[in-house]
Amino acid sequence: MSEQSERKRVILSGIQPTGTFTLGNYIGAVRNWAKLQDQFNCLYMVADLHALTVRQDPAALRRNTREAAAMLLAAGIDPAQSILFVQSHVPAHTQLNWILCCNAQFGELSRMTQFKDKSAKHPDNVNGGLFTYPALMAADILIYNADLVPVGQDQTQHLELARNVAQRFNNAYSPTFTLPEGYVTKEGAKIMSLADPTHKMSKSDTNVNAFILLTDDRDTITRKFKRAVTDSDGVVRYDPANKPGVSNLIAIYHIFTGKSIEEVEREFDGQGYGVFKEAVGAAVADGLAPIQGEYARILADKAYVDGVLKEGAAAASRIADRMIQKVYRKVGLLQL
Ligand code: ATP
Ligand code: LTN
């Protein structure tokens, strides 16, 4: 077997500590991360620098960062198998960010829909970091030569940009970066808001009824699903184009119960939305309960969480520092 085929492929992904994780984050991204640990060399990161592209309260950001790490551990990321770290603890990411900013074009950055959406949402703070956000994300990925990046559908445009920048760099200098592929699962790649099922569920939504947080208790989960916006035809049928609210709930129920879409439709045939919503709430509450238990236990031991992050940062830095030296040399920065 050649050395190349023996090398375990590398996975990197990140999540912003902009608040408590939602069901969308869990289904679209985090749920898959633990499953990939046996098969791949995994690096998982709390993207605190990316969070700064939107104004953050310093104390809340610090708290959210530790809580995000604890939640990732609760969701099954095993520090004995994977490298778990905080983005700002590995300075090579920001070093590579600058090099990639100089290789990313204004035009391609201008086309990013997340930039357009977030600019519209925060018109008073359309900052440079928001604009170059994808270059830092490309740095996160390319610095480890990641092969696969498990994310939700909303991040595929950023991944495409990372590939383009990597390719451009490789052509301009010499082969340096692996071109990363997205790993977007078909199911649940985009969980929709419970208040407006034409928009994705987002943890920074100002309407708390729009999302389920992974820390929501059973009553809150039940209540939020009961209030979820559906439609008036009263039939539990999967049809995302015409019945986005009901289809979103079917997708969630399917993921938490393992029942196929057809089975779900049959199960609630002839029953009203009330019964269906109740069942979705119960399935989600049951599914999240073990994670919530673990989360409380892990978060109570701050020293443990911080210790994991410290070791993670050291392990990630060993890889990233080597790569940034190589890149600096290739672009012609003087080495002493
Ligand atoms: P924010 O509201 O602060 O922009 P967010 O909820 O969109 O945050 P991110 O930290 O940007 O969350 O995303 C973390 C991961 O979760 C990414 O891989 C993203 O694709 C995925 N993700 C976010 N929202 C959803 C969703 N509604 N459905 C599926 N995946 C999602
Ligand atoms: N932009 C991502 C978070 C993120 C990320 C990454 C994801 C930052 N760096 C690298 C994958 C790989 C988001 O979810 N909003």
PDB file of C-alpha atoms in Angstrom, residues 117-334:
ATOM      1  CA  ASP A 117     -27.259  38.495   4.762  1.00  0.00           C
ATOM      2  CA  LYS A 118     -25.211  39.573   7.774  1.00  0.00           C
ATOM      3  CA  SER A 119     -24.561  43.036   6.284  1.00  0.00           C
ATOM      4  CA  ALA A 120     -28.306  43.484   5.892  1.00  0.00           C
ATOM      5  CA  LYS A 121     -28.885  42.242   9.435  1.00  0.00           C
ATOM      6  CA  HIS A 122     -26.249  44.517  11.001  1.00  0.00           C
ATOM      7  CA  PRO A 123     -26.125  47.584   8.711  1.00  0.00           C
ATOM      8  CA  ASP A 124     -24.335  49.569  11.421  1.00  0.00           C
ATOM      9  CA  ASN A 125     -21.406  47.131  11.576  1.00  0.00           C
ATOM     10  CA  VAL A 126     -20.415  45.957   8.094  1.00  0.00           C
ATOM     11  CA  ASN A 127     -16.784  45.496   9.104  1.00  0.00           C
ATOM     12  CA  GLY A 128     -13.738  44.207   7.253  1.00  0.00           C
ATOM     13  CA  GLY A 129     -13.744  40.962   9.215  1.00  0.00           C
ATOM     14  CA  LEU A 130     -17.253  40.164   8.051  1.00  0.00           C
ATOM     15  CA  PHE A 131     -16.089  40.635   4.480  1.00  0.00           C
ATOM     16  CA  THR A 132     -12.922  38.521   4.767  1.00  0.00           C
ATOM     17  CA  TYR A 133     -14.607  35.906   7.006  1.00  0.00           C
ATOM     18  CA  PRO A 134     -14.257  33.177   4.324  1.00  0.00           C
ATOM     19  CA  ALA A 135     -10.490  33.739   4.038  1.00  0.00           C
ATOM     20  CA  LEU A 136     -10.092  32.972   7.755  1.00  0.00           C
ATOM     21  CA  MET A 137     -12.343  29.940   7.339  1.00  0.00           C
ATOM     22  CA  ALA A 138     -10.176  28.823   4.410  1.00  0.00           C
ATOM     23  CA  ALA A 139      -7.111  29.250   6.638  1.00  0.00           C
ATOM     24  CA  ASP A 140      -8.746  27.080   9.348  1.00  0.00           C
ATOM     25  CA  ILE A 141      -9.178  24.304   6.831  1.00  0.00           C
ATOM     26  CA  LEU A 142      -6.085  24.592   4.652  1.00  0.00           C
ATOM     27  CA  ILE A 143      -3.605  24.895   7.492  1.00  0.00           C
ATOM     28  CA  TYR A 144      -4.305  21.228   8.371  1.00  0.00           C
ATOM     29  CA  ASN A 145      -4.622  20.061   4.766  1.00  0.00           C
ATOM     30  CA  ALA A 146      -8.118  18.904   5.651  1.00  0.00           C
ATOM     31  CA  ASP A 147      -9.688  16.550   3.119  1.00  0.00           C
ATOM     32  CA  LEU A 148     -13.249  16.805   4.393  1.00  0.00           C
ATOM     33  CA  VAL A 149     -15.225  19.528   6.119  1.00  0.00           C
ATOM     34  CA  PRO A 150     -18.526  18.449   7.730  1.00  0.00           C
ATOM     35  CA  VAL A 151     -20.879  21.451   7.705  1.00  0.00           C
ATOM     36  CA  GLY A 152     -24.484  22.414   7.035  1.00  0.00           C
ATOM     37  CA  GLN A 153     -25.607  23.528   3.619  1.00  0.00           C
ATOM     38  CA  ASP A 154     -25.210  27.237   4.381  1.00  0.00           C
ATOM     39  CA  GLN A 155     -21.415  26.831   4.452  1.00  0.00           C
ATOM     40  CA  THR A 156     -20.957  25.223   1.021  1.00  0.00           C
ATOM     41  CA  GLN A 157     -20.325  28.560  -0.691  1.00  0.00           C
ATOM     42  CA  HIS A 158     -17.504  29.312   1.771  1.00  0.00           C
ATOM     43  CA  LEU A 159     -16.022  25.889   1.103  1.00  0.00           C
ATOM     44  CA  GLU A 160     -16.075  26.486  -2.614  1.00  0.00           C
ATOM     45  CA  LEU A 161     -14.158  29.698  -2.025  1.00  0.00           C
ATOM     46  CA  ALA A 162     -11.612  27.829   0.121  1.00  0.00           C
ATOM     47  CA  ARG A 163     -11.047  25.399  -2.741  1.00  0.00           C
ATOM     48  CA  ASN A 164     -10.636  28.207  -5.247  1.00  0.00           C
ATOM     49  CA  VAL A 165      -8.151  30.096  -3.095  1.00  0.00           C
ATOM     50  CA  ALA A 166      -6.194  26.894  -2.413  1.00  0.00           C
ATOM     51  CA  GLN A 167      -6.076  26.096  -6.109  1.00  0.00           C
ATOM     52  CA  ARG A 168      -4.980  29.641  -6.962  1.00  0.00           C
ATOM     53  CA  PHE A 169      -2.196  29.478  -4.371  1.00  0.00           C
ATOM     54  CA  ASN A 170      -1.055  26.054  -5.584  1.00  0.00           C
ATOM     55  CA  ASN A 171      -0.912  27.354  -9.160  1.00  0.00           C
ATOM     56  CA  ALA A 172       0.899  30.569  -8.274  1.00  0.00           C
ATOM     57  CA  TYR A 173       3.549  28.900  -6.078  1.00  0.00           C
ATOM     58  CA  SER A 174       3.639  25.102  -6.025  1.00  0.00           C
ATOM     59  CA  PRO A 175       1.320  22.347  -4.753  1.00  0.00           C
ATOM     60  CA  THR A 176       0.861  23.203  -1.080  1.00  0.00           C
ATOM     61  CA  PHE A 177      -2.746  22.826   0.001  1.00  0.00           C
ATOM     62  CA  THR A 178      -5.109  19.880  -0.244  1.00  0.00           C
ATOM     63  CA  LEU A 179      -8.353  20.919  -1.943  1.00  0.00           C
ATOM     64  CA  PRO A 180     -11.027  20.290   0.718  1.00  0.00           C
ATOM     65  CA  GLU A 181     -14.386  18.666   0.030  1.00  0.00           C
ATOM     66  CA  GLY A 182     -17.561  19.496   1.894  1.00  0.00           C
ATOM     67  CA  TYR A 183     -19.235  16.724   3.836  1.00  0.00           C
ATOM     68  CA  VAL A 184     -22.871  17.751   3.890  1.00  0.00           C
ATOM     69  CA  THR A 185     -25.307  15.015   4.894  1.00  0.00           C
ATOM     70  CA  LYS A 186     -28.445  14.821   2.777  1.00  0.00           C
ATOM     71  CA  GLU A 187     -30.683  14.700   5.808  1.00  0.00           C
ATOM     72  CA  GLY A 188     -30.941  17.786   7.917  1.00  0.00           C
ATOM     73  CA  ALA A 189     -28.387  19.854   6.025  1.00  0.00           C
ATOM     74  CA  LYS A 190     -30.708  22.789   6.543  1.00  0.00           C
ATOM     75  CA  ILE A 191     -33.091  22.787   9.494  1.00  0.00           C
ATOM     76  CA  MET A 192     -35.540  25.647   9.208  1.00  0.00           C
ATOM     77  CA  SER A 193     -36.713  28.199  11.747  1.00  0.00           C
ATOM     78  CA  LEU A 194     -39.811  27.115  13.671  1.00  0.00           C
ATOM     79  CA  ALA A 195     -41.191  30.658  13.397  1.00  0.00           C
ATOM     80  CA  ASP A 196     -40.459  31.145   9.693  1.00  0.00           C
ATOM     81  CA  PRO A 197     -39.777  27.861   7.901  1.00  0.00           C
ATOM     82  CA  THR A 198     -38.485  29.649   4.792  1.00  0.00           C
ATOM     83  CA  HIS A 199     -35.365  30.692   6.746  1.00  0.00           C
ATOM     84  CA  LYS A 200     -32.749  28.516   8.403  1.00  0.00           C
ATOM     85  CA  MET A 201     -32.808  27.994  12.145  1.00  0.00           C
ATOM     86  CA  SER A 202     -30.090  30.271  13.516  1.00  0.00           C
ATOM     87  CA  LYS A 203     -28.789  30.636  17.052  1.00  0.00           C
ATOM     88  CA  SER A 204     -28.573  34.424  16.671  1.00  0.00           C
ATOM     89  CA  ASP A 205     -32.277  34.764  15.842  1.00  0.00           C
ATOM     90  CA  THR A 206     -33.905  37.355  18.112  1.00  0.00           C
ATOM     91  CA  ASN A 207     -37.110  35.300  18.332  1.00  0.00           C
ATOM     92  CA  VAL A 208     -36.518  32.537  20.895  1.00  0.00           C
ATOM     93  CA  ASN A 209     -39.446  30.536  19.486  1.00  0.00           C
ATOM     94  CA  ALA A 210     -37.595  30.215  16.173  1.00  0.00           C
ATOM     95  CA  PHE A 211     -35.089  27.713  17.523  1.00  0.00           C
ATOM     96  CA  ILE A 212     -34.692  24.791  19.893  1.00  0.00           C
ATOM     97  CA  LEU A 213     -31.556  25.131  21.997  1.00  0.00           C
ATOM     98  CA  LEU A 214     -29.708  21.984  22.969  1.00  0.00           C
ATOM     99  CA  THR A 215     -30.157  23.114  26.572  1.00  0.00           C
ATOM    100  CA  ASP A 216     -33.944  23.626  26.355  1.00  0.00           C
ATOM    101  CA  ASP A 217     -35.861  21.506  28.870  1.00  0.00           C
ATOM    102  CA  ARG A 218     -38.679  19.151  27.876  1.00  0.00           C
ATOM    103  CA  ASP A 219     -41.455  21.677  28.572  1.00  0.00           C
ATOM    104  CA  THR A 220     -39.766  24.361  26.505  1.00  0.00           C
ATOM    105  CA  ILE A 221     -39.151  21.956  23.647  1.00  0.00           C
ATOM    106  CA  THR A 222     -42.784  20.798  23.727  1.00  0.00           C
ATOM    107  CA  ARG A 223     -44.068  24.368  23.812  1.00  0.00           C
ATOM    108  CA  LYS A 224     -41.839  25.560  20.959  1.00  0.00           C
ATOM    109  CA  PHE A 225     -42.874  22.674  18.704  1.00  0.00           C
ATOM    110  CA  LYS A 226     -46.523  23.257  19.575  1.00  0.00           C
ATOM    111  CA  ARG A 227     -46.120  26.848  18.366  1.00  0.00           C
ATOM    112  CA  ALA A 228     -44.155  25.943  15.248  1.00  0.00           C
ATOM    113  CA  VAL A 229     -45.545  27.606  12.123  1.00  0.00           C
ATOM    114  CA  THR A 230     -47.103  25.057   9.742  1.00  0.00           C
ATOM    115  CA  ASP A 231     -49.967  25.541   7.265  1.00  0.00           C
ATOM    116  CA  SER A 232     -53.718  25.218   7.194  1.00  0.00           C
ATOM    117  CA  ASP A 233     -54.267  22.016   5.249  1.00  0.00           C
ATOM    118  CA  GLY A 234     -53.798  19.716   8.204  1.00  0.00           C
ATOM    119  CA  VAL A 235     -52.036  16.867   6.364  1.00  0.00           C
ATOM    120  CA  VAL A 236     -48.685  15.482   7.562  1.00  0.00           C
ATOM    121  CA  ARG A 237     -47.010  15.183   4.173  1.00  0.00           C
ATOM    122  CA  TYR A 238     -43.390  15.847   3.160  1.00  0.00           C
ATOM    123  CA  ASP A 239     -43.363  18.619   0.550  1.00  0.00           C
ATOM    124  CA  PRO A 240     -40.656  21.205   1.340  1.00  0.00           C
ATOM    125  CA  ALA A 241     -41.658  23.579  -1.467  1.00  0.00           C
ATOM    126  CA  ASN A 242     -45.330  23.860  -0.538  1.00  0.00           C
ATOM    127  CA  LYS A 243     -45.334  22.739   3.081  1.00  0.00           C
ATOM    128  CA  PRO A 244     -41.989  23.966   4.485  1.00  0.00           C
ATOM    129  CA  GLY A 245     -43.076  24.020   8.142  1.00  0.00           C
ATOM    130  CA  VAL A 246     -44.540  20.509   8.226  1.00  0.00           C
ATOM    131  CA  SER A 247     -41.672  19.124   6.112  1.00  0.00           C
ATOM    132  CA  ASN A 248     -39.131  20.583   8.521  1.00  0.00           C
ATOM    133  CA  LEU A 249     -40.873  18.862  11.442  1.00  0.00           C
ATOM    134  CA  ILE A 250     -41.035  15.587   9.508  1.00  0.00           C
ATOM    135  CA  ALA A 251     -37.300  15.807   8.802  1.00  0.00           C
ATOM    136  CA  ILE A 252     -36.532  16.408  12.480  1.00  0.00           C
ATOM    137  CA  TYR A 253     -38.771  13.530  13.589  1.00  0.00           C
ATOM    138  CA  HIS A 254     -37.222  11.257  10.961  1.00  0.00           C
ATOM    139  CA  ILE A 255     -33.709  12.059  12.224  1.00  0.00           C
ATOM    140  CA  PHE A 256     -34.565  11.532  15.888  1.00  0.00           C
ATOM    141  CA  THR A 257     -36.603   8.344  15.461  1.00  0.00           C
ATOM    142  CA  GLY A 258     -34.871   6.738  12.498  1.00  0.00           C
ATOM    143  CA  LYS A 259     -38.284   6.206  10.848  1.00  0.00           C
ATOM    144  CA  SER A 260     -38.406   6.858   7.108  1.00  0.00           C
ATOM    145  CA  ILE A 261     -40.309   9.850   5.738  1.00  0.00           C
ATOM    146  CA  GLU A 262     -43.014   7.492   4.379  1.00  0.00           C
ATOM    147  CA  GLU A 263     -43.348   5.789   7.749  1.00  0.00           C
ATOM    148  CA  VAL A 264     -43.770   9.161   9.423  1.00  0.00           C
ATOM    149  CA  GLU A 265     -46.444  10.197   6.936  1.00  0.00           C
ATOM    150  CA  ARG A 266     -48.275   6.912   7.528  1.00  0.00           C
ATOM    151  CA  GLU A 267     -47.940   7.143  11.307  1.00  0.00           C
ATOM    152  CA  PHE A 268     -49.771  10.499  11.365  1.00  0.00           C
ATOM    153  CA  ASP A 269     -52.171   9.827   8.519  1.00  0.00           C
ATOM    154  CA  GLY A 270     -55.553  11.260   9.422  1.00  0.00           C
ATOM    155  CA  GLN A 271     -54.280  12.853  12.625  1.00  0.00           C
ATOM    156  CA  GLY A 272     -54.074  16.581  13.248  1.00  0.00           C
ATOM    157  CA  TYR A 273     -50.916  18.635  13.605  1.00  0.00           C
ATOM    158  CA  GLY A 274     -51.421  18.749  17.381  1.00  0.00           C
ATOM    159  CA  VAL A 275     -50.688  15.034  17.830  1.00  0.00           C
ATOM    160  CA  PHE A 276     -47.820  15.186  15.358  1.00  0.00           C
ATOM    161  CA  LYS A 277     -46.145  18.204  16.992  1.00  0.00           C
ATOM    162  CA  GLU A 278     -46.450  16.574  20.397  1.00  0.00           C
ATOM    163  CA  ALA A 279     -44.657  13.484  19.068  1.00  0.00           C
ATOM    164  CA  VAL A 280     -41.877  15.555  17.469  1.00  0.00           C
ATOM    165  CA  GLY A 281     -41.320  17.394  20.755  1.00  0.00           C
ATOM    166  CA  ALA A 282     -41.177  14.134  22.718  1.00  0.00           C
ATOM    167  CA  ALA A 283     -38.715  12.542  20.277  1.00  0.00           C
ATOM    168  CA  VAL A 284     -36.396  15.542  20.383  1.00  0.00           C
ATOM    169  CA  ALA A 285     -36.585  15.864  24.182  1.00  0.00           C
ATOM    170  CA  ASP A 286     -35.786  12.138  24.555  1.00  0.00           C
ATOM    171  CA  GLY A 287     -32.913  12.388  22.068  1.00  0.00           C
ATOM    172  CA  LEU A 288     -31.353  15.421  23.719  1.00  0.00           C
ATOM    173  CA  ALA A 289     -31.714  14.224  27.311  1.00  0.00           C
ATOM    174  CA  PRO A 290     -28.468  12.196  27.448  1.00  0.00           C
ATOM    175  CA  ILE A 291     -26.480  15.048  25.871  1.00  0.00           C
ATOM    176  CA  GLN A 292     -27.942  17.495  28.375  1.00  0.00           C
ATOM    177  CA  GLY A 293     -26.940  15.242  31.250  1.00  0.00           C
ATOM    178  CA  GLU A 294     -23.403  14.971  29.957  1.00  0.00           C
ATOM    179  CA  TYR A 295     -23.238  18.702  29.295  1.00  0.00           C
ATOM    180  CA  ALA A 296     -24.154  19.595  32.884  1.00  0.00           C
ATOM    181  CA  ARG A 297     -21.627  17.120  34.215  1.00  0.00           C
ATOM    182  CA  ILE A 298     -18.792  18.298  31.973  1.00  0.00           C
ATOM    183  CA  LEU A 299     -19.451  22.009  32.343  1.00  0.00           C
ATOM    184  CA  ALA A 300     -19.313  21.651  36.129  1.00  0.00           C
ATOM    185  CA  ASP A 301     -15.645  20.681  35.730  1.00  0.00           C
ATOM    186  CA  LYS A 302     -14.143  23.801  34.147  1.00  0.00           C
ATOM    187  CA  ALA A 303     -10.606  22.619  34.864  1.00  0.00           C
ATOM    188  CA  TYR A 304     -11.247  19.505  32.791  1.00  0.00           C
ATOM    189  CA  VAL A 305     -12.649  21.480  29.854  1.00  0.00           C
ATOM    190  CA  ASP A 306      -9.778  23.980  29.959  1.00  0.00           C
ATOM    191  CA  GLY A 307      -7.261  21.145  30.171  1.00  0.00           C
ATOM    192  CA  VAL A 308      -8.712  19.519  27.055  1.00  0.00           C
ATOM    193  CA  LEU A 309      -8.552  22.849  25.213  1.00  0.00           C
ATOM    194  CA  LYS A 310      -4.979  23.455  26.289  1.00  0.00           C
ATOM    195  CA  GLU A 311      -3.843  20.085  25.009  1.00  0.00           C
ATOM    196  CA  GLY A 312      -5.887  20.580  21.869  1.00  0.00           C
ATOM    197  CA  ALA A 313      -4.251  23.922  21.153  1.00  0.00           C
ATOM    198  CA  ALA A 314      -0.781  22.423  21.608  1.00  0.00           C
ATOM    199  CA  ALA A 315      -1.534  19.488  19.307  1.00  0.00           C
ATOM    200  CA  ALA A 316      -3.120  21.700  16.642  1.00  0.00           C
ATOM    201  CA  SER A 317      -0.265  24.225  16.848  1.00  0.00           C
ATOM    202  CA  ARG A 318       2.301  21.517  16.171  1.00  0.00           C
ATOM    203  CA  ILE A 319       0.668  20.880  12.788  1.00  0.00           C
ATOM    204  CA  ALA A 320      -0.306  24.461  11.993  1.00  0.00           C
ATOM    205  CA  ASP A 321       3.056  26.029  12.854  1.00  0.00           C
ATOM    206  CA  ARG A 322       4.845  23.722  10.451  1.00  0.00           C
ATOM    207  CA  MET A 323       2.435  24.614   7.693  1.00  0.00           C
ATOM    208  CA  ILE A 324       2.674  28.374   8.186  1.00  0.00           C
ATOM    209  CA  GLN A 325       6.469  28.186   8.010  1.00  0.00           C
ATOM    210  CA  LYS A 326       6.188  26.350   4.717  1.00  0.00           C
ATOM    211  CA  VAL A 327       3.739  28.925   3.350  1.00  0.00           C
ATOM    212  CA  TYR A 328       5.841  31.892   4.506  1.00  0.00           C
ATOM    213  CA  ARG A 329       8.844  30.358   2.758  1.00  0.00           C
ATOM    214  CA  LYS A 330       6.937  29.729  -0.463  1.00  0.00           C
ATOM    215  CA  VAL A 331       5.593  33.257  -0.780  1.00  0.00           C
ATOM    216  CA  GLY A 332       9.060  34.722  -0.209  1.00  0.00           C
ATOM    217  CA  LEU A 333       8.965  36.067   3.322  1.00  0.00           C
ATOM    218  CA  LEU A 334      12.559  36.283   4.548  1.00  0.00           C
TER     219      LEU A 334
END
